[in-house]
mmCIF file of C-alpha atoms and ligand atoms in Angstrom:
data_model
loop_
_atom_site.group_PDB
_atom_site.id
_atom_site.type_symbol
_atom_site.label_atom_id
_atom_site.label_comp_id
_atom_site.label_asym_id
_atom_site.label_seq_id
_atom_site.Cartn_x
_atom_site.Cartn_y
_atom_site.Cartn_z
ATOM 1 C CA MET X 1 36.343 -15.610 -53.154
ATOM 2 C CA ALA X 2 34.996 -18.155 -55.607
ATOM 3 C CA LEU X 3 35.148 -21.751 -54.464
ATOM 4 C CA LEU X 4 36.076 -23.012 -57.910
ATOM 5 C CA GLU X 5 37.222 -21.062 -60.880
ATOM 6 C CA ILE X 6 37.714 -22.851 -64.187
ATOM 7 C CA ARG X 7 39.488 -20.789 -66.822
ATOM 8 C CA ASP X 8 39.677 -21.969 -70.414
ATOM 9 C CA LEU X 9 40.140 -25.570 -69.365
ATOM 10 C CA ARG X 10 41.132 -28.024 -72.055
ATOM 11 C CA GLY X 11 41.951 -31.659 -71.660
ATOM 12 C CA GLY X 12 41.041 -35.253 -72.186
ATOM 13 C CA ILE X 13 42.732 -38.537 -72.632
ATOM 14 C CA ARG X 14 46.170 -39.048 -74.173
ATOM 15 C CA ASP X 15 46.165 -36.953 -77.366
ATOM 16 C CA LEU X 16 42.370 -36.715 -77.578
ATOM 17 C CA GLU X 17 41.043 -33.335 -76.519
ATOM 18 C CA ILE X 18 37.522 -33.789 -75.145
ATOM 19 C CA VAL X 19 37.091 -30.660 -73.035
ATOM 20 C CA LYS X 20 37.767 -27.714 -75.315
ATOM 21 C CA GLY X 21 37.847 -24.516 -73.349
ATOM 22 C CA ILE X 22 35.521 -24.384 -70.373
ATOM 23 C CA ASN X 23 35.005 -21.306 -68.212
ATOM 24 C CA LEU X 24 32.967 -21.640 -65.031
ATOM 25 C CA THR X 25 32.922 -19.908 -61.668
ATOM 26 C CA ILE X 26 31.262 -21.528 -58.685
ATOM 27 C CA ASN X 27 30.667 -19.634 -55.471
ATOM 28 C CA PRO X 28 29.962 -21.091 -52.038
ATOM 29 C CA GLY X 29 26.291 -21.980 -51.600
ATOM 30 C CA GLU X 30 25.598 -22.441 -55.305
ATOM 31 C CA VAL X 31 24.236 -25.395 -57.235
ATOM 32 C CA HIS X 32 25.261 -25.620 -60.877
ATOM 33 C CA ALA X 33 23.666 -28.160 -63.175
ATOM 34 C CA ILE X 34 25.585 -29.323 -66.222
ATOM 35 C CA MET X 35 23.451 -30.861 -68.918
ATOM 36 C CA GLY X 36 24.148 -31.805 -72.509
ATOM 37 C CA PRO X 37 23.892 -34.641 -74.981
ATOM 38 C CA ASN X 38 25.789 -37.915 -74.580
ATOM 39 C CA GLY X 39 29.460 -37.657 -75.366
ATOM 40 C CA SER X 40 29.715 -33.908 -74.836
ATOM 41 C CA GLY X 41 32.444 -34.246 -72.202
ATOM 42 C CA LYS X 42 30.517 -33.961 -68.931
ATOM 43 C CA SER X 43 32.084 -36.995 -67.250
ATOM 44 C CA THR X 44 35.498 -36.082 -68.639
ATOM 45 C CA LEU X 45 35.259 -32.660 -67.010
ATOM 46 C CA GLY X 46 34.474 -34.280 -63.650
ATOM 47 C CA LYS X 47 37.339 -36.732 -63.990
ATOM 48 C CA ILE X 48 39.871 -34.044 -64.932
ATOM 49 C CA LEU X 49 38.833 -32.004 -61.890
ATOM 50 C CA ALA X 50 38.951 -34.968 -59.520
ATOM 51 C CA GLY X 51 42.323 -36.082 -60.882
ATOM 52 C CA HIS X 52 41.474 -39.383 -62.561
ATOM 53 C CA GLU X 53 44.832 -40.734 -63.709
ATOM 54 C CA GLU X 54 43.793 -41.204 -67.349
ATOM 55 C CA TYR X 55 42.202 -37.787 -67.806
ATOM 56 C CA GLN X 56 44.623 -34.906 -67.911
ATOM 57 C CA PRO X 57 44.361 -31.166 -68.335
ATOM 58 C CA ALA X 58 46.053 -29.869 -71.484
ATOM 59 C CA GLY X 59 45.560 -26.171 -70.949
ATOM 60 C CA GLY X 60 43.874 -23.519 -68.859
ATOM 61 C CA LYS X 61 43.754 -23.149 -65.120
ATOM 62 C CA VAL X 62 41.546 -24.257 -62.251
ATOM 63 C CA ILE X 63 41.615 -22.530 -58.885
ATOM 64 C CA PHE X 64 39.976 -24.402 -56.000
ATOM 65 C CA LYS X 65 39.775 -22.591 -52.655
ATOM 66 C CA GLY X 66 42.536 -20.263 -53.800
ATOM 67 C CA LYS X 67 44.880 -23.095 -54.772
ATOM 68 C CA ASP X 68 45.990 -24.277 -58.206
ATOM 69 C CA LEU X 69 44.004 -27.511 -58.453
ATOM 70 C CA PHE X 70 46.448 -29.227 -60.788
ATOM 71 C CA GLU X 71 49.290 -28.727 -58.329
ATOM 72 C CA LEU X 72 47.399 -30.987 -55.945
ATOM 73 C CA THR X 73 47.371 -34.794 -56.081
ATOM 74 C CA PRO X 74 43.951 -36.479 -56.299
ATOM 75 C CA GLU X 75 44.249 -37.327 -52.592
ATOM 76 C CA GLU X 76 45.052 -33.728 -51.710
ATOM 77 C CA ARG X 77 42.066 -32.555 -53.741
ATOM 78 C CA ALA X 78 39.841 -34.915 -51.760
ATOM 79 C CA ASN X 79 41.388 -33.755 -48.495
ATOM 80 C CA GLU X 80 40.695 -30.167 -49.537
ATOM 81 C CA GLY X 81 37.029 -31.118 -49.888
ATOM 82 C CA LEU X 82 36.540 -32.060 -53.526
ATOM 83 C CA PHE X 83 34.299 -35.056 -54.102
ATOM 84 C CA LEU X 84 33.257 -36.821 -57.304
ATOM 85 C CA ALA X 85 30.339 -39.245 -57.377
ATOM 86 C CA PHE X 86 31.038 -41.396 -60.406
ATOM 87 C CA GLN X 87 28.570 -42.038 -63.201
ATOM 88 C CA TYR X 88 29.804 -45.631 -62.986
ATOM 89 C CA PRO X 89 30.803 -46.166 -59.340
ATOM 90 C CA VAL X 90 33.896 -48.298 -58.874
ATOM 91 C CA GLU X 91 33.864 -51.537 -56.915
ATOM 92 C CA ILE X 92 36.563 -52.038 -54.290
ATOM 93 C CA PRO X 93 36.580 -55.749 -53.460
ATOM 94 C CA GLY X 94 37.869 -56.685 -50.020
ATOM 95 C CA VAL X 95 37.432 -53.213 -48.526
ATOM 96 C CA SER X 96 34.275 -52.586 -46.549
ATOM 97 C CA ASN X 97 32.360 -49.397 -47.081
ATOM 98 C CA ALA X 98 32.760 -48.437 -43.426
ATOM 99 C CA TYR X 99 36.499 -49.135 -43.403
ATOM 100 C CA PHE X 100 36.996 -47.156 -46.608
ATOM 101 C CA LEU X 101 35.114 -44.130 -45.287
ATOM 102 C CA ARG X 102 36.808 -44.148 -41.906
ATOM 103 C CA ALA X 103 40.213 -44.303 -43.615
ATOM 104 C CA ALA X 104 39.217 -41.393 -45.880
ATOM 105 C CA ILE X 105 38.009 -39.272 -42.968
ATOM 106 C CA ASN X 106 41.120 -39.961 -40.927
ATOM 107 C CA GLU X 107 43.372 -39.180 -43.888
ATOM 108 C CA ARG X 108 41.668 -35.842 -44.214
ATOM 109 C CA LEU X 109 41.931 -35.099 -40.494
ATOM 110 C CA LYS X 110 45.628 -35.952 -40.616
ATOM 111 C CA TYR X 111 46.067 -33.675 -43.644
ATOM 112 C CA HIS X 112 44.551 -30.842 -41.599
ATOM 113 C CA ASN X 113 46.699 -31.703 -38.573
ATOM 114 C CA LYS X 114 43.721 -32.838 -36.549
ATOM 115 C CA PRO X 115 43.389 -35.922 -34.365
ATOM 116 C CA GLU X 116 41.728 -39.051 -35.781
ATOM 117 C CA MET X 117 38.070 -39.779 -35.186
ATOM 118 C CA SER X 118 37.506 -42.525 -32.639
ATOM 119 C CA ALA X 119 35.795 -45.734 -33.728
ATOM 120 C CA GLY X 120 32.734 -44.801 -31.673
ATOM 121 C CA ALA X 121 32.480 -41.275 -33.023
ATOM 122 C CA PHE X 122 32.848 -42.585 -36.560
ATOM 123 C CA ARG X 123 30.129 -45.182 -36.028
ATOM 124 C CA ARG X 124 27.725 -42.537 -34.740
ATOM 125 C CA HIS X 125 28.556 -40.226 -37.636
ATOM 126 C CA MET X 126 28.073 -43.063 -40.114
ATOM 127 C CA ASN X 127 24.787 -44.237 -38.641
ATOM 128 C CA GLU X 128 23.387 -40.736 -38.791
ATOM 129 C CA LYS X 129 24.281 -40.505 -42.486
ATOM 130 C CA ILE X 130 22.912 -43.984 -43.266
ATOM 131 C CA LYS X 131 19.564 -42.714 -42.002
ATOM 132 C CA LEU X 132 19.893 -39.512 -43.998
ATOM 133 C CA VAL X 133 20.069 -41.447 -47.266
ATOM 134 C CA ASP X 134 17.798 -44.238 -46.013
ATOM 135 C CA MET X 135 20.376 -46.877 -46.917
ATOM 136 C CA ASP X 136 20.302 -50.500 -45.777
ATOM 137 C CA PRO X 137 22.882 -50.567 -42.927
ATOM 138 C CA GLU X 138 24.122 -53.939 -44.200
ATOM 139 C CA LEU X 139 25.560 -52.133 -47.224
ATOM 140 C CA ALA X 140 27.990 -50.291 -44.959
ATOM 141 C CA LYS X 141 29.556 -53.595 -43.944
ATOM 142 C CA ARG X 142 29.926 -54.967 -47.464
ATOM 143 C CA PRO X 143 32.864 -54.299 -49.802
ATOM 144 C CA VAL X 144 32.483 -50.932 -51.529
ATOM 145 C CA ASN X 145 29.920 -51.292 -54.326
ATOM 146 C CA GLU X 146 30.745 -54.961 -54.914
ATOM 147 C CA ASP X 147 27.641 -56.731 -56.203
ATOM 148 C CA PHE X 148 25.518 -53.709 -55.313
ATOM 149 C CA SER X 149 22.562 -53.112 -57.621
ATOM 150 C CA GLY X 150 22.721 -50.053 -59.864
ATOM 151 C CA GLY X 151 20.453 -48.119 -57.528
ATOM 152 C CA GLU X 152 22.391 -49.204 -54.430
ATOM 153 C CA LYS X 153 25.627 -47.962 -56.002
ATOM 154 C CA LYS X 154 24.099 -44.553 -56.674
ATOM 155 C CA ARG X 155 22.725 -44.302 -53.179
ATOM 156 C CA ASN X 156 26.092 -45.385 -51.820
ATOM 157 C CA GLU X 157 27.789 -42.506 -53.649
ATOM 158 C CA ILE X 158 25.472 -40.086 -51.854
ATOM 159 C CA PHE X 159 26.133 -41.908 -48.598
ATOM 160 C CA HIS X 160 29.863 -41.364 -49.151
ATOM 161 C CA MET X 161 29.198 -37.710 -49.858
ATOM 162 C CA ALA X 162 27.157 -37.419 -46.667
ATOM 163 C CA VAL X 163 29.862 -39.036 -44.557
ATOM 164 C CA LEU X 164 32.714 -37.051 -46.111
ATOM 165 C CA GLU X 165 30.878 -33.694 -46.152
ATOM 166 C CA PRO X 166 32.760 -32.237 -49.126
ATOM 167 C CA THR X 167 33.053 -28.535 -49.872
ATOM 168 C CA LEU X 168 32.500 -29.127 -53.571
ATOM 169 C CA ALA X 169 30.679 -32.240 -54.731
ATOM 170 C CA ILE X 170 30.399 -33.209 -58.375
ATOM 171 C CA LEU X 171 27.547 -35.637 -58.905
ATOM 172 C CA ASP X 172 27.802 -37.372 -62.259
ATOM 173 C CA GLU X 173 24.386 -38.700 -63.275
ATOM 174 C CA THR X 174 23.654 -39.832 -59.752
ATOM 175 C CA ASP X 175 19.975 -39.827 -60.707
ATOM 176 C CA SER X 176 20.298 -42.394 -63.480
ATOM 177 C CA GLY X 177 19.224 -45.867 -62.405
ATOM 178 C CA LEU X 178 17.147 -44.612 -59.501
ATOM 179 C CA ASP X 179 13.418 -45.127 -59.406
ATOM 180 C CA ILE X 180 11.305 -42.143 -58.453
ATOM 181 C CA ASP X 181 11.141 -42.954 -54.713
ATOM 182 C CA ALA X 182 14.881 -43.531 -54.477
ATOM 183 C CA LEU X 183 15.458 -40.353 -56.466
ATOM 184 C CA ARG X 184 13.426 -38.343 -53.995
ATOM 185 C CA ILE X 185 15.280 -39.778 -51.009
ATOM 186 C CA VAL X 186 18.664 -39.241 -52.630
ATOM 187 C CA ALA X 187 17.670 -35.673 -53.529
ATOM 188 C CA GLN X 188 16.549 -35.009 -49.965
ATOM 189 C CA GLY X 189 19.864 -36.388 -48.734
ATOM 190 C CA ILE X 190 21.689 -34.035 -51.094
ATOM 191 C CA ASN X 191 19.610 -31.041 -50.027
ATOM 192 C CA GLN X 192 20.116 -31.685 -46.331
ATOM 193 C CA GLN X 193 23.842 -31.429 -46.892
ATOM 194 C CA ARG X 194 23.654 -28.037 -48.522
ATOM 195 C CA THR X 195 25.147 -25.145 -46.564
ATOM 196 C CA ALA X 196 26.180 -21.576 -47.316
ATOM 197 C CA ASP X 197 29.792 -22.754 -47.520
ATOM 198 C CA ASN X 198 29.619 -25.708 -49.870
ATOM 199 C CA ALA X 199 28.594 -26.076 -53.490
ATOM 200 C CA LEU X 200 27.404 -28.688 -55.930
ATOM 201 C CA ILE X 201 27.902 -29.495 -59.573
ATOM 202 C CA VAL X 202 25.068 -31.736 -60.690
ATOM 203 C CA ILE X 203 25.605 -33.466 -64.015
ATOM 204 C CA THR X 204 22.341 -34.816 -65.328
ATOM 205 C CA HIS X 205 20.369 -35.593 -68.439
ATOM 206 C CA TYR X 206 17.052 -35.133 -66.813
ATOM 207 C CA GLN X 207 15.075 -32.280 -65.423
ATOM 208 C CA ARG X 208 13.447 -34.521 -62.794
ATOM 209 C CA LEU X 209 16.363 -34.413 -60.333
ATOM 210 C CA LEU X 210 16.446 -30.634 -60.678
ATOM 211 C CA ASP X 211 12.843 -30.446 -59.456
ATOM 212 C CA TYR X 212 14.230 -31.531 -56.086
ATOM 213 C CA VAL X 213 17.780 -30.197 -56.134
ATOM 214 C CA VAL X 214 17.036 -26.790 -57.601
ATOM 215 C CA PRO X 215 20.007 -25.314 -59.446
ATOM 216 C CA ASP X 216 21.017 -21.658 -59.357
ATOM 217 C CA PHE X 217 22.539 -22.037 -62.809
ATOM 218 C CA VAL X 218 22.149 -24.498 -65.661
ATOM 219 C CA HIS X 219 24.882 -24.932 -68.256
ATOM 220 C CA VAL X 220 24.727 -26.859 -71.497
ATOM 221 C CA LEU X 221 27.900 -28.638 -72.469
ATOM 222 C CA TYR X 222 28.183 -29.440 -76.151
ATOM 223 C CA GLN X 223 31.279 -30.755 -77.894
ATOM 224 C CA GLY X 224 33.478 -29.893 -74.946
ATOM 225 C CA ARG X 225 32.286 -26.330 -74.448
ATOM 226 C CA ILE X 226 29.620 -24.596 -72.416
ATOM 227 C CA VAL X 227 27.437 -23.237 -75.192
ATOM 228 C CA LYS X 228 24.560 -21.932 -73.117
ATOM 229 C CA SER X 229 23.961 -20.937 -69.505
ATOM 230 C CA GLY X 230 20.765 -19.965 -67.789
ATOM 231 C CA THR X 231 18.582 -20.534 -64.777
ATOM 232 C CA LYS X 232 16.480 -23.564 -63.948
ATOM 233 C CA ASP X 233 14.115 -22.570 -66.756
ATOM 234 C CA LEU X 234 16.779 -23.648 -69.223
ATOM 235 C CA ALA X 235 16.529 -27.195 -67.844
ATOM 236 C CA HIS X 236 12.777 -27.155 -68.475
ATOM 237 C CA GLU X 237 13.357 -25.862 -71.979
ATOM 238 C CA LEU X 238 15.792 -28.704 -72.660
ATOM 239 C CA GLU X 239 13.327 -31.213 -71.268
ATOM 240 C CA ASP X 240 10.653 -29.915 -73.646
ATOM 241 C CA LYS X 241 12.740 -29.394 -76.745
ATOM 242 C CA GLY X 242 15.616 -31.877 -76.429
ATOM 243 C CA TYR X 243 19.104 -30.948 -77.567
ATOM 244 C CA ASP X 244 18.557 -30.668 -81.311
ATOM 245 C CA TRP X 245 17.897 -26.938 -81.163
ATOM 246 C CA ILE X 246 21.243 -26.468 -79.411
ATOM 247 C CA ARG X 247 22.935 -28.421 -82.185
ATOM 248 C CA GLU X 248 21.129 -26.383 -84.823
ATOM 249 C CA GLU X 249 22.029 -23.091 -83.161
ATOM 250 C CA MET X 250 25.652 -24.144 -82.917
ATOM 251 C CA ASP X 251 25.802 -25.378 -86.491
ATOM 252 C CA ALA X 252 24.178 -22.156 -87.709
ATOM 253 C CA ALA X 253 26.733 -20.146 -85.767
ATOM 254 C CA GLY X 254 29.415 -22.175 -87.547
HETATM 255 P P1 ADP M 1 29.409 -37.382 -71.399
HETATM 256 O O1 ADP M 1 29.686 -37.676 -69.970
HETATM 257 O O2 ADP M 1 29.040 -35.961 -71.669
HETATM 258 O O3 ADP M 1 28.422 -38.332 -72.002
HETATM 259 P P2 ADP M 1 32.169 -38.212 -71.745
HETATM 260 O O4 ADP M 1 32.965 -37.195 -71.043
HETATM 261 O O5 ADP M 1 31.967 -39.533 -71.072
HETATM 262 O O6 ADP M 1 30.771 -37.604 -72.200
HETATM 263 O O7 ADP M 1 32.843 -38.512 -73.144
HETATM 264 C C1 ADP M 1 33.085 -37.488 -74.100
HETATM 265 C C2 ADP M 1 33.711 -38.089 -75.347
HETATM 266 O O8 ADP M 1 35.014 -38.549 -75.051
HETATM 267 C C3 ADP M 1 32.955 -39.287 -75.890
HETATM 268 O O9 ADP M 1 32.968 -39.218 -77.295
HETATM 269 C C4 ADP M 1 33.752 -40.466 -75.388
HETATM 270 O O10 ADP M 1 33.634 -41.593 -76.213
HETATM 271 C C5 ADP M 1 35.156 -39.908 -75.389
HETATM 272 N N1 ADP M 1 35.975 -40.581 -74.389
HETATM 273 C C6 ADP M 1 35.839 -40.499 -73.050
HETATM 274 N N2 ADP M 1 36.723 -41.275 -72.420
HETATM 275 C C7 ADP M 1 37.438 -41.873 -73.380
HETATM 276 C C8 ADP M 1 38.497 -42.830 -73.385
HETATM 277 N N3 ADP M 1 38.993 -43.314 -72.242
HETATM 278 N N4 ADP M 1 38.994 -43.216 -74.573
HETATM 279 C C9 ADP M 1 38.490 -42.734 -75.733
HETATM 280 N N5 ADP M 1 37.488 -41.845 -75.803
HETATM 281 C C10 ADP M 1 36.963 -41.425 -74.652
HETATM 282 MG MG1 MG M 2 28.888 -39.042 -68.665
#
């Protein structure tokens, strides 16, 4: 069974349709990269899937682990193993990173009728993941993302992913704002979390992340639709040629 099946998904914000008919099937173990020019609807797609309150589906269907995704609340989606790393991570003043993550893990355990994780077990789990993403342990004690640098926020998103161990993670431009060393560490952290059972959607502008997190499929989103799909070679082609040829092809096709 596919992990995620998106069928003719349309949606956006209020009466503005941004995503205009997307079809995409993601199987366990796969990495899909979504590329495309600015404003093509990549972040909107992620937000509709995660259940951002302002971004709503307007048509089509999404099946996640055999369930109708839009019948689930955002919290239920997270508890089912869906995770979105934001392009612009949100700050949560007054709530420490560690507290936030422990609450999220325990919510999920409760949802699955399992006992809570003890404070000690959580600390061990967290410390292991801090090492995995080579994050400053002090950041775990501070309020979520508050006054973090751009790079620290991105690394923190991957830390959250590592702690929460999602079945399907959507990473929205997690590579932007990272220098090359941080990018490599973050990519290693992502790769170490890959299993045969989980999958990744990597939204990115740049080929460089895909040198480390090698995608099985690359899709180009343009004006709310997937207009081209291919293998990792397509990402190289885009890096070399930019997006203009996609625009030209689309305009020629009318
Ligand atoms: P991408 O992530 O591919 O750069 P986005 O999904 O962020 O693109 O945005 C797609 C289009 O939708 C853009 O033209 C953007 O300005 C518009 N858009 C996104 N969110 C909103 C919003 N809240 N209000 C108005 N327009 C929006
Ligand atoms: Mg975006």
